[in-house]
Amino acid sequence: MMLPGISLSTAELLSIVEILDKPVEMNLSFEIQIFDASMQECDELELSFTDPDVPCVKVKKCGVRMVYEKDLEDIKELHSHATHCSPNLEDVHQHSADNDGSIDSIVINVTRRMWEADSKGKFTVKKVEFSLDSEGSLVHQMCNASYCCHSRMIEKKMNIFNILFSSLIFSFILFHSNALNVTHDSRSIIIDGNHRIILSGSIHYPRSTAPMWPDLIRKAKEGGLDAVETYVFWNAHEPARRQYDFSGNLDLIRFLKTIQDQGLYAILRIGPYTCAEWNYGGFPVWLHNIPGVSLRTKNDVFMNEMKNFTTLIVDMVKKEKLFASQGGNIILAQVENEYGNVMEPYGDDGKSYINWCAQMADSLDIGVPWIMCQQAAPPKPMLETCNGWYCDEYKPKDPNTPKMWTENWTGWFKSWGGADPLRTAEDLSYSVARFFQKGGTLQNYYMYHGGTNFGRTSGGPYITTTYDYNAPLDEYGNLNQPKWGHLKQLHDVLHSIEYTLTNGDVRNEKLSNLVMATIYQTKEKSSCFLSNTNTKTDANVNFGGINYFVPAWSISILPDCREEAYNTAKVSAQTSLMVKKLNKAEDEPRSLKWTWRPELIESTSIQGRGDVSVNKIVDQKDMANDASDYLWYMTSIDVAKDDPMLNGTVTLRVNDTGHVLHAFFNGEYIGSQWSKYGDSNVTYVFERNIKLSPGKNLISLLSVTLGFKNYGPMFDLVGAGITSPIELVLSKNVIKDLSSNKWTYKVGLNGISNKFFNTNCASKSSSKWVSDPIPVDRNFTWYKTTFKAPLGNKPVVVDLLGLGKGMAWVNGHSLGRYWPSYIADKNLCKTETCDYRGRYSDSKCVSKCGEPTQRWYHVPRSFLKDGENTLVLFEEFGGNPSYVQFQTVEIGSICINTHEGKEVKLSCQDRPISKIKFASFGSPQGVCGSFDKSEYDSEVDVLSILEKECVGKESCSFKITEEKFGKPSCEIKKLAVEAVCKDFTF
């Protein structure tokens, strides 16, 4: 079929019919936005008339994902739909005739942007702006400088109807849903016959909010990623057996489509075991409590449940046609997770289980490859992948499997009592470059955005609420500079040599001790890597007749084997120092007016009343079924008047894996204890002296968990809560074991059960919120206040310094657990400066020892509303809420510290640069925030030069040269700059 000289498929015609068949709205502009379901093209088209009084049709269609089941019988049907718009076009003619009888004065301005896939599946943006007169003649055409124009987009001498109608057609014609053929060979993943390198990043949808997703994924794309990877979290989606939740930030399909909308591939790690420092590794605790179940082994009960959930996810994704084989963007899927690390203790049943996993996954017929990470020589047709800080030495057991890295750990997670992790941009980029130097094809950052463990989702146990992970995007979605920018530059260089890396012959050439050249060569070109794996010694080497300086523990990439385009240790991206700014909407903390109410514990601590009683100590997972962090254990003992324990000091001894224990004896609070940082088993013994009385004595123990264990062989069997024995000790020879006593249990707390945190629910409790006096340092206390949302659009945090431990809610949304009173161990931080050189570990380059493990807690903007907002705190330990305040996270200052010859950019993003605080060229000392000049620096007033170029602008770019900044009196020629970003004004 042909229309205005353009070939269209039936589906394309039907697409046009569907849009034109819908009611049109009158407007002063004509606008079309189309997104193609195939992921391979998005199109925006805008038309407007110079005469503002001219009415025309406005059609807006974004997110088009349609299935067509019947053909168009006759092209006339299409024209009949098209004329549906003609009255509006006649209005245009009539309006012009009313003025001067002609339409010569009308000019149509068109802006067109296309997201188009090339033959290799890469996405590029093309932008065209042009104007047409009333006869369709070209008046003006302008292309974005970095893109190209398509002449076929403009047809001259079209009448006004053809202009509008053809413009509508253009919105659909470039690329419509075609299935992608995803295969592989030993060199790479192959997409539609093209060998690809894939740069991916993990973003876990439940660790952010749905309104955050588009911005996170846009920044991932701008950072040079090809794909986004995520786990699927079984316990979040199936909190109770056969009861599913895919709402809000659990809307997996919406998340995948958001990735698709940005033109990126997706890697779906269904598992459904995740690890991920997520509660119980993603397994629902009800699964553990099914009779006869054994997890992650050959067990029919478990395998049936796993198959049910995996099939559910696959069917949901298939229904939306999101697998690449259906025209979607999911190019890989994963079953199980890191099982090879723990497989041995499971014996033959473990081998049978992993074979079953492969067969089950393959039977689901998704049309793209399945992967198994950390699973050497997995069952066919599974592909194995590597996880770790470095995977350059990794080689798949199967010579036909490409070298893939599903988890490059960008930093590390944080535990209560632990310090802040840092993996430098230099080392992270080194690991990536080294991986591709040695034949890598797919690399995924774990994490690219870590996010937040909202609610009770953190695992470990003892994992903090923040899951920042020192990722390229911070917890709140800000660019973590220089890491994000330095990696973006690396990605651009790797993409530029993709064909050579995946098709070229490879050879190595030793240049000096631990310095190696790797040459990839095709008939068309050669690309080279120069690596220096020394941890202390820099290298000056000659390669191909050219001298190169390769710092220790770094890699240079030469796309043409001559000019260095990138070195992992030479960071030219800016550093951004983030700051917390006060809430300008009100004067906090003074403006916050608090009310409070007690957590009613008398029925348990004094009366010993609960829900169920048994004559044994029960594991907290079994009893509470993960319905709450809190579980009461209560028992009474009758002491006869002649019992020898009345005559001495008796010690109550409790073994706990809780991870926190609060103890009461005869209604009196006698103390608390919790596991210390670094105790991998999270166990301890609680001991307190008590004074028994004749008759009945009540022991009430409140056990508190902070996420269940998520990793290790048989991790699901690791105990939680109080364990046997519980003893009364008079002496070494007089011990009374209470383990077989009648124990009464109660799950949860009164305030949580009655939803004190939910502003829409009336409390069932007789206790009311009161305003005066506000108690401080009182345990088991609820606090509430109202506040105004911080102005602007920057990420919001709440500073909880002064509080002990508990949980926080804003407008009923759980921010997660808080524990600012837990101070990071001072001994974790080493005195020497952080040196990127040498292999990274989670104990290297840590900081903020002796400070609260986590002081600030993320409050997503989508949790807030205009006007009054409500903050509710449950304070478990005792603290002072009067210091609480809301703040925004913003860029405070930005820095450059790099060598001559680099083209650099300073950017405050959406704010202007207000001041150049420091600038010097030569051999300046220090780091961002504390630069100092050296005696060798150029005498030119570098600061004044940059003030003229940068102050008042959101960003400024320049090249570092002697001509610009003068000649220093030393061989080192570095520019150090610190600029201050202007505060927002409202």
Short mmCIF file of N, CA and C in Angstrom, two decimals, residues 295-432:
data_model
loop_
_atom_site.label_atom_id
_atom_site.label_comp_id
_atom_site.label_asym_id
_atom_site.label_seq_id
_atom_site.Cartn_x
_atom_site.Cartn_y
_atom_site.Cartn_z
N LEU A 295 13.93 -25.51 51.09
CA LEU A 295 14.16 -24.49 50.07
C LEU A 295 15.45 -24.73 49.30
N ARG A 296 15.41 -24.41 48.03
CA ARG A 296 16.58 -24.44 47.13
C ARG A 296 17.22 -25.82 47.06
N THR A 297 16.42 -26.84 46.97
CA THR A 297 16.90 -28.20 46.81
C THR A 297 15.81 -29.02 46.14
N LYS A 298 16.10 -30.26 45.85
CA LYS A 298 15.11 -31.14 45.23
C LYS A 298 14.01 -31.43 46.24
N ASN A 299 12.93 -30.68 46.11
CA ASN A 299 11.81 -30.80 47.04
C ASN A 299 10.55 -30.39 46.30
N ASP A 300 9.62 -31.30 46.15
CA ASP A 300 8.44 -31.05 45.32
C ASP A 300 7.64 -29.85 45.81
N VAL A 301 7.52 -29.70 47.13
CA VAL A 301 6.73 -28.59 47.66
C VAL A 301 7.34 -27.27 47.23
N PHE A 302 8.65 -27.13 47.44
CA PHE A 302 9.32 -25.89 47.06
C PHE A 302 9.29 -25.68 45.55
N MET A 303 9.60 -26.72 44.80
CA MET A 303 9.69 -26.56 43.34
C MET A 303 8.34 -26.19 42.74
N ASN A 304 7.26 -26.72 43.30
CA ASN A 304 5.93 -26.36 42.80
C ASN A 304 5.65 -24.87 43.04
N GLU A 305 6.03 -24.39 44.23
CA GLU A 305 5.81 -22.98 44.52
C GLU A 305 6.70 -22.08 43.65
N MET A 306 7.95 -22.48 43.48
CA MET A 306 8.87 -21.70 42.65
C MET A 306 8.38 -21.66 41.20
N LYS A 307 7.93 -22.81 40.70
CA LYS A 307 7.44 -22.85 39.33
C LYS A 307 6.19 -21.98 39.18
N ASN A 308 5.33 -22.02 40.16
CA ASN A 308 4.11 -21.21 40.09
C ASN A 308 4.44 -19.73 39.97
N PHE A 309 5.37 -19.24 40.81
CA PHE A 309 5.69 -17.82 40.79
C PHE A 309 6.46 -17.45 39.52
N THR A 310 7.43 -18.28 39.15
CA THR A 310 8.21 -17.99 37.93
C THR A 310 7.30 -17.94 36.72
N THR A 311 6.38 -18.89 36.62
CA THR A 311 5.44 -18.92 35.50
C THR A 311 4.54 -17.69 35.51
N LEU A 312 4.11 -17.29 36.70
CA LEU A 312 3.28 -16.09 36.82
C LEU A 312 3.99 -14.89 36.23
N ILE A 313 5.26 -14.70 36.59
CA ILE A 313 6.01 -13.54 36.09
C ILE A 313 6.21 -13.64 34.59
N VAL A 314 6.60 -14.79 34.12
CA VAL A 314 6.82 -14.97 32.67
C VAL A 314 5.53 -14.71 31.90
N ASP A 315 4.42 -15.21 32.39
CA ASP A 315 3.15 -15.00 31.69
C ASP A 315 2.75 -13.53 31.68
N MET A 316 2.99 -12.82 32.78
CA MET A 316 2.70 -11.39 32.81
C MET A 316 3.52 -10.64 31.76
N VAL A 317 4.80 -10.98 31.69
CA VAL A 317 5.69 -10.31 30.74
C VAL A 317 5.32 -10.67 29.30
N LYS A 318 4.99 -11.93 29.08
CA LYS A 318 4.57 -12.35 27.74
C LYS A 318 3.30 -11.63 27.31
N LYS A 319 2.37 -11.50 28.24
CA LYS A 319 1.10 -10.84 27.90
C LYS A 319 1.33 -9.43 27.39
N GLU A 320 2.33 -8.75 27.94
CA GLU A 320 2.64 -7.38 27.52
C GLU A 320 3.65 -7.34 26.38
N LYS A 321 4.04 -8.54 25.89
CA LYS A 321 4.97 -8.65 24.75
C LYS A 321 6.27 -7.90 25.02
N LEU A 322 6.86 -8.19 26.14
CA LEU A 322 8.07 -7.48 26.55
C LEU A 322 9.35 -8.26 26.33
N PHE A 323 9.25 -9.54 26.02
CA PHE A 323 10.46 -10.26 25.65
C PHE A 323 10.88 -9.85 24.24
N ALA A 324 12.19 -9.78 24.02
CA ALA A 324 12.70 -9.34 22.71
C ALA A 324 12.16 -10.20 21.58
N SER A 325 11.93 -11.45 21.85
CA SER A 325 11.38 -12.35 20.84
C SER A 325 9.97 -11.97 20.42
N GLN A 326 9.32 -11.11 21.23
CA GLN A 326 7.97 -10.62 20.92
C GLN A 326 7.99 -9.18 20.42
N GLY A 327 9.18 -8.63 20.26
CA GLY A 327 9.29 -7.22 19.89
C GLY A 327 9.53 -6.33 21.09
N GLY A 328 9.73 -6.93 22.26
CA GLY A 328 9.98 -6.16 23.47
C GLY A 328 11.45 -5.89 23.69
N ASN A 329 11.80 -5.53 24.93
CA ASN A 329 13.17 -5.11 25.20
C ASN A 329 13.94 -6.03 26.13
N ILE A 330 13.32 -7.11 26.65
CA ILE A 330 14.02 -8.02 27.54
C ILE A 330 14.87 -8.98 26.71
N ILE A 331 16.19 -8.87 26.87
CA ILE A 331 17.09 -9.67 26.03
C ILE A 331 17.65 -10.88 26.77
N LEU A 332 17.59 -10.89 28.11
CA LEU A 332 18.07 -12.01 28.90
C LEU A 332 17.17 -12.17 30.12
N ALA A 333 17.06 -13.40 30.60
CA ALA A 333 16.35 -13.67 31.85
C ALA A 333 17.20 -14.60 32.69
N GLN A 334 17.04 -14.53 33.99
CA GLN A 334 17.83 -15.36 34.90
C GLN A 334 16.92 -16.20 35.77
N VAL A 335 17.34 -17.46 35.96
CA VAL A 335 16.67 -18.34 36.92
C VAL A 335 17.70 -18.71 37.99
N GLU A 336 17.23 -18.89 39.23
CA GLU A 336 18.08 -19.09 40.40
C GLU A 336 19.10 -17.95 40.49
N ASN A 337 20.03 -18.05 41.46
CA ASN A 337 20.94 -16.93 41.68
C ASN A 337 22.09 -17.36 42.58
N GLU A 338 23.30 -17.34 42.04
CA GLU A 338 24.51 -17.63 42.82
C GLU A 338 24.44 -18.99 43.52
N TYR A 339 23.75 -19.94 42.92
CA TYR A 339 23.60 -21.24 43.56
C TYR A 339 24.91 -22.00 43.59
N GLY A 340 25.74 -21.77 42.59
CA GLY A 340 27.03 -22.46 42.56
C GLY A 340 27.90 -22.16 43.76
N ASN A 341 27.71 -21.00 44.38
CA ASN A 341 28.49 -20.65 45.58
C ASN A 341 28.14 -21.51 46.78
N VAL A 342 26.92 -22.04 46.81
CA VAL A 342 26.43 -22.75 48.01
C VAL A 342 25.96 -24.16 47.69
N MET A 343 26.20 -24.63 46.50
CA MET A 343 25.58 -25.87 46.02
C MET A 343 26.11 -27.12 46.72
N GLU A 344 27.37 -27.13 47.07
CA GLU A 344 28.00 -28.35 47.57
C GLU A 344 27.29 -28.96 48.78
N PRO A 345 26.90 -28.18 49.79
CA PRO A 345 26.24 -28.79 50.96
C PRO A 345 24.91 -29.48 50.63
N TYR A 346 24.31 -29.14 49.52
CA TYR A 346 23.03 -29.76 49.16
C TYR A 346 23.22 -31.12 48.50
N GLY A 347 24.46 -31.47 48.13
CA GLY A 347 24.76 -32.78 47.58
C GLY A 347 24.05 -33.07 46.27
N ASP A 348 23.68 -34.32 46.09
CA ASP A 348 23.03 -34.74 44.84
C ASP A 348 21.68 -34.07 44.64
N ASP A 349 20.98 -33.79 45.73
CA ASP A 349 19.70 -33.11 45.60
C ASP A 349 19.88 -31.70 45.04
N GLY A 350 20.99 -31.07 45.36
CA GLY A 350 21.28 -29.76 44.80
C GLY A 350 21.52 -29.83 43.31
N LYS A 351 22.22 -30.87 42.86
CA LYS A 351 22.46 -31.05 41.43
C LYS A 351 21.15 -31.32 40.69
N SER A 352 20.32 -32.15 41.31
CA SER A 352 19.02 -32.43 40.69
C SER A 352 18.18 -31.17 40.61
N TYR A 353 18.25 -30.36 41.66
CA TYR A 353 17.47 -29.13 41.70
C TYR A 353 17.90 -28.16 40.61
N ILE A 354 19.19 -27.98 40.43
CA ILE A 354 19.64 -27.00 39.44
C ILE A 354 19.34 -27.49 38.02
N ASN A 355 19.36 -28.81 37.82
CA ASN A 355 18.94 -29.35 36.52
C ASN A 355 17.45 -29.09 36.30
N TRP A 356 16.66 -29.28 37.35
CA TRP A 356 15.22 -28.99 37.24
C TRP A 356 14.98 -27.52 36.93
N CYS A 357 15.73 -26.62 37.60
CA CYS A 357 15.58 -25.18 37.33
C CYS A 357 15.77 -24.88 35.84
N ALA A 358 16.80 -25.47 35.26
CA ALA A 358 17.08 -25.23 33.84
C ALA A 358 15.95 -25.75 32.96
N GLN A 359 15.48 -26.95 33.25
CA GLN A 359 14.41 -27.53 32.44
C GLN A 359 13.12 -26.73 32.58
N MET A 360 12.81 -26.33 33.82
CA MET A 360 11.60 -25.55 34.05
C MET A 360 11.65 -24.22 33.30
N ALA A 361 12.79 -23.53 33.41
CA ALA A 361 12.93 -22.23 32.75
C ALA A 361 12.83 -22.39 31.23
N ASP A 362 13.53 -23.37 30.70
CA ASP A 362 13.53 -23.57 29.24
C ASP A 362 12.14 -23.89 28.73
N SER A 363 11.35 -24.59 29.54
CA SER A 363 10.00 -24.98 29.11
C SER A 363 9.06 -23.79 28.98
N LEU A 364 9.43 -22.65 29.57
CA LEU A 364 8.57 -21.47 29.53
C LEU A 364 8.66 -20.74 28.19
N ASP A 365 9.63 -21.11 27.36
CA ASP A 365 9.66 -20.68 25.96
C ASP A 365 9.58 -19.14 25.82
N ILE A 366 10.55 -18.46 26.39
CA ILE A 366 10.52 -17.00 26.34
C ILE A 366 11.22 -16.43 25.11
N GLY A 367 11.97 -17.26 24.40
CA GLY A 367 12.56 -16.80 23.14
C GLY A 367 13.84 -16.00 23.26
N VAL A 368 14.36 -15.85 24.49
CA VAL A 368 15.66 -15.20 24.71
C VAL A 368 16.47 -16.09 25.64
N PRO A 369 17.79 -15.93 25.67
CA PRO A 369 18.61 -16.83 26.50
C PRO A 369 18.33 -16.67 27.99
N TRP A 370 18.47 -17.79 28.70
CA TRP A 370 18.44 -17.81 30.16
C TRP A 370 19.88 -17.82 30.67
N ILE A 371 20.12 -17.14 31.79
CA ILE A 371 21.43 -17.15 32.42
C ILE A 371 21.32 -17.68 33.84
N MET A 372 22.44 -18.19 34.34
CA MET A 372 22.60 -18.57 35.74
C MET A 372 23.92 -17.96 36.21
N CYS A 373 23.87 -17.05 37.19
CA CYS A 373 25.11 -16.42 37.64
C CYS A 373 25.78 -17.28 38.69
N GLN A 374 27.12 -17.22 38.68
CA GLN A 374 27.94 -17.99 39.62
C GLN A 374 27.56 -19.47 39.59
N GLN A 375 27.35 -19.99 38.39
CA GLN A 375 26.97 -21.40 38.23
C GLN A 375 27.85 -21.98 37.13
N ALA A 376 29.02 -22.49 37.53
CA ALA A 376 29.97 -23.02 36.56
C ALA A 376 29.35 -24.20 35.82
N ALA A 377 29.49 -24.19 34.50
CA ALA A 377 28.98 -25.26 33.64
C ALA A 377 27.53 -25.60 33.97
N PRO A 378 26.62 -24.66 33.84
CA PRO A 378 25.21 -24.92 34.18
C PRO A 378 24.59 -25.87 33.15
N PRO A 379 23.45 -26.44 33.49
CA PRO A 379 22.76 -27.32 32.54
C PRO A 379 22.39 -26.54 31.27
N LYS A 380 22.44 -27.20 30.14
CA LYS A 380 22.03 -26.58 28.88
C LYS A 380 20.53 -26.31 28.92
N PRO A 381 20.05 -25.23 28.29
CA PRO A 381 20.80 -24.22 27.54
C PRO A 381 21.17 -22.98 28.36
N MET A 382 21.27 -23.11 29.68
CA MET A 382 21.59 -21.97 30.53
C MET A 382 23.00 -21.45 30.21
N LEU A 383 23.18 -20.15 30.32
CA LEU A 383 24.49 -19.53 30.15
C LEU A 383 25.00 -19.07 31.50
N GLU A 384 26.26 -19.33 31.78
CA GLU A 384 26.81 -18.93 33.07
C GLU A 384 27.37 -17.51 33.02
N THR A 385 27.38 -16.86 34.17
CA THR A 385 27.93 -15.51 34.28
C THR A 385 28.70 -15.40 35.59
N CYS A 386 29.42 -14.29 35.72
CA CYS A 386 30.28 -14.04 36.87
C CYS A 386 29.72 -12.91 37.72
N ASN A 387 29.97 -12.95 39.04
CA ASN A 387 29.67 -11.86 39.96
C ASN A 387 30.92 -11.54 40.76
N GLY A 388 31.14 -10.28 41.10
CA GLY A 388 32.27 -9.92 41.97
C GLY A 388 32.78 -8.53 41.68
N TRP A 389 33.82 -8.13 42.41
CA TRP A 389 34.45 -6.83 42.17
C TRP A 389 35.30 -6.85 40.90
N TYR A 390 35.80 -8.03 40.54
CA TYR A 390 36.61 -8.18 39.33
C TYR A 390 36.25 -9.50 38.67
N CYS A 391 36.06 -9.47 37.36
CA CYS A 391 35.77 -10.70 36.62
C CYS A 391 36.63 -10.81 35.37
N ASP A 392 37.76 -10.11 35.32
CA ASP A 392 38.60 -10.15 34.12
C ASP A 392 39.24 -11.52 33.93
N GLU A 393 39.53 -12.23 35.02
CA GLU A 393 40.17 -13.54 34.91
C GLU A 393 39.15 -14.67 34.72
N TYR A 394 37.88 -14.35 34.84
CA TYR A 394 36.84 -15.36 34.71
C TYR A 394 36.73 -15.87 33.27
N LYS A 395 36.57 -17.20 33.13
CA LYS A 395 36.34 -17.81 31.83
C LYS A 395 35.21 -18.82 31.95
N PRO A 396 34.18 -18.70 31.12
CA PRO A 396 33.09 -19.69 31.17
C PRO A 396 33.63 -21.09 30.88
N LYS A 397 33.03 -22.07 31.54
CA LYS A 397 33.44 -23.45 31.31
C LYS A 397 33.12 -23.90 29.88
N ASP A 398 32.00 -23.43 29.36
CA ASP A 398 31.59 -23.77 28.00
C ASP A 398 32.27 -22.80 27.03
N PRO A 399 33.10 -23.28 26.13
CA PRO A 399 33.81 -22.38 25.20
C PRO A 399 32.87 -21.63 24.25
N ASN A 400 31.62 -22.04 24.16
CA ASN A 400 30.66 -21.36 23.29
C ASN A 400 29.84 -20.30 24.03
N THR A 401 30.13 -20.10 25.31
CA THR A 401 29.42 -19.10 26.10
C THR A 401 30.23 -17.80 26.14
N PRO A 402 29.62 -16.67 25.84
CA PRO A 402 30.36 -15.41 25.93
C PRO A 402 30.66 -15.06 27.38
N LYS A 403 31.65 -14.21 27.57
CA LYS A 403 32.11 -13.82 28.90
C LYS A 403 31.22 -12.69 29.41
N MET A 404 30.39 -13.00 30.42
CA MET A 404 29.39 -12.04 30.91
C MET A 404 29.55 -11.85 32.42
N TRP A 405 29.27 -10.64 32.85
CA TRP A 405 29.48 -10.23 34.25
C TRP A 405 28.18 -9.59 34.74
N THR A 406 27.40 -10.35 35.52
CA THR A 406 26.09 -9.86 35.93
C THR A 406 26.12 -8.95 37.15
N GLU A 407 27.19 -9.01 37.94
CA GLU A 407 27.27 -8.12 39.10
C GLU A 407 28.69 -7.60 39.27
N ASN A 408 28.93 -6.38 38.80
CA ASN A 408 30.15 -5.65 39.13
C ASN A 408 29.79 -4.73 40.29
N TRP A 409 30.27 -5.07 41.48
CA TRP A 409 29.84 -4.37 42.68
C TRP A 409 30.45 -2.97 42.72
N THR A 410 29.60 -1.96 42.55
CA THR A 410 30.06 -0.58 42.44
C THR A 410 30.51 0.01 43.77
N GLY A 411 30.23 -0.67 44.84
CA GLY A 411 30.61 -0.27 46.19
C GLY A 411 30.29 -1.43 47.10
N TRP A 412 29.49 -1.14 48.13
CA TRP A 412 29.08 -2.22 49.02
C TRP A 412 27.89 -1.74 49.83
N PHE A 413 27.17 -2.71 50.39
CA PHE A 413 26.04 -2.35 51.24
C PHE A 413 26.55 -1.94 52.63
N LYS A 414 25.64 -1.42 53.42
CA LYS A 414 25.98 -0.91 54.73
C LYS A 414 25.20 -1.66 55.80
N SER A 415 25.87 -1.94 56.92
CA SER A 415 25.22 -2.62 58.04
C SER A 415 25.19 -1.67 59.23
N TRP A 416 24.21 -1.89 60.11
CA TRP A 416 24.15 -1.09 61.33
C TRP A 416 25.45 -1.28 62.11
N GLY A 417 26.09 -0.16 62.44
CA GLY A 417 27.39 -0.18 63.10
C GLY A 417 28.56 -0.11 62.15
N GLY A 418 28.26 -0.15 60.82
CA GLY A 418 29.32 -0.13 59.83
C GLY A 418 29.60 1.27 59.31
N ALA A 419 30.74 1.42 58.63
CA ALA A 419 31.15 2.70 58.07
C ALA A 419 30.62 2.84 56.64
N ASP A 420 30.79 4.04 56.08
CA ASP A 420 30.35 4.30 54.71
C ASP A 420 31.34 3.70 53.71
N PRO A 421 30.86 2.86 52.77
CA PRO A 421 31.77 2.29 51.77
C PRO A 421 32.08 3.28 50.65
N LEU A 422 33.23 3.11 50.04
CA LEU A 422 33.60 3.89 48.86
C LEU A 422 34.43 3.03 47.94
N ARG A 423 33.95 2.85 46.72
CA ARG A 423 34.79 2.27 45.67
C ARG A 423 35.06 3.39 44.68
N THR A 424 36.31 3.71 44.48
CA THR A 424 36.67 4.88 43.68
C THR A 424 36.28 4.71 42.22
N ALA A 425 36.07 5.84 41.56
CA ALA A 425 35.79 5.82 40.12
C ALA A 425 36.95 5.22 39.36
N GLU A 426 38.19 5.45 39.84
CA GLU A 426 39.36 4.91 39.15
C GLU A 426 39.37 3.39 39.17
N ASP A 427 39.08 2.81 40.33
CA ASP A 427 39.12 1.35 40.43
C ASP A 427 37.94 0.70 39.72
N LEU A 428 36.76 1.28 39.85
CA LEU A 428 35.59 0.70 39.19
C LEU A 428 35.77 0.72 37.68
N SER A 429 36.23 1.84 37.13
CA SER A 429 36.44 1.91 35.69
C SER A 429 37.56 0.97 35.24
N TYR A 430 38.58 0.81 36.10
CA TYR A 430 39.65 -0.14 35.81
C TYR A 430 39.10 -1.55 35.66
N SER A 431 38.20 -1.95 36.57
CA SER A 431 37.65 -3.30 36.51
C SER A 431 36.85 -3.52 35.23
N VAL A 432 36.15 -2.48 34.78
CA VAL A 432 35.35 -2.60 33.55
C VAL A 432 36.25 -2.68 32.33
#
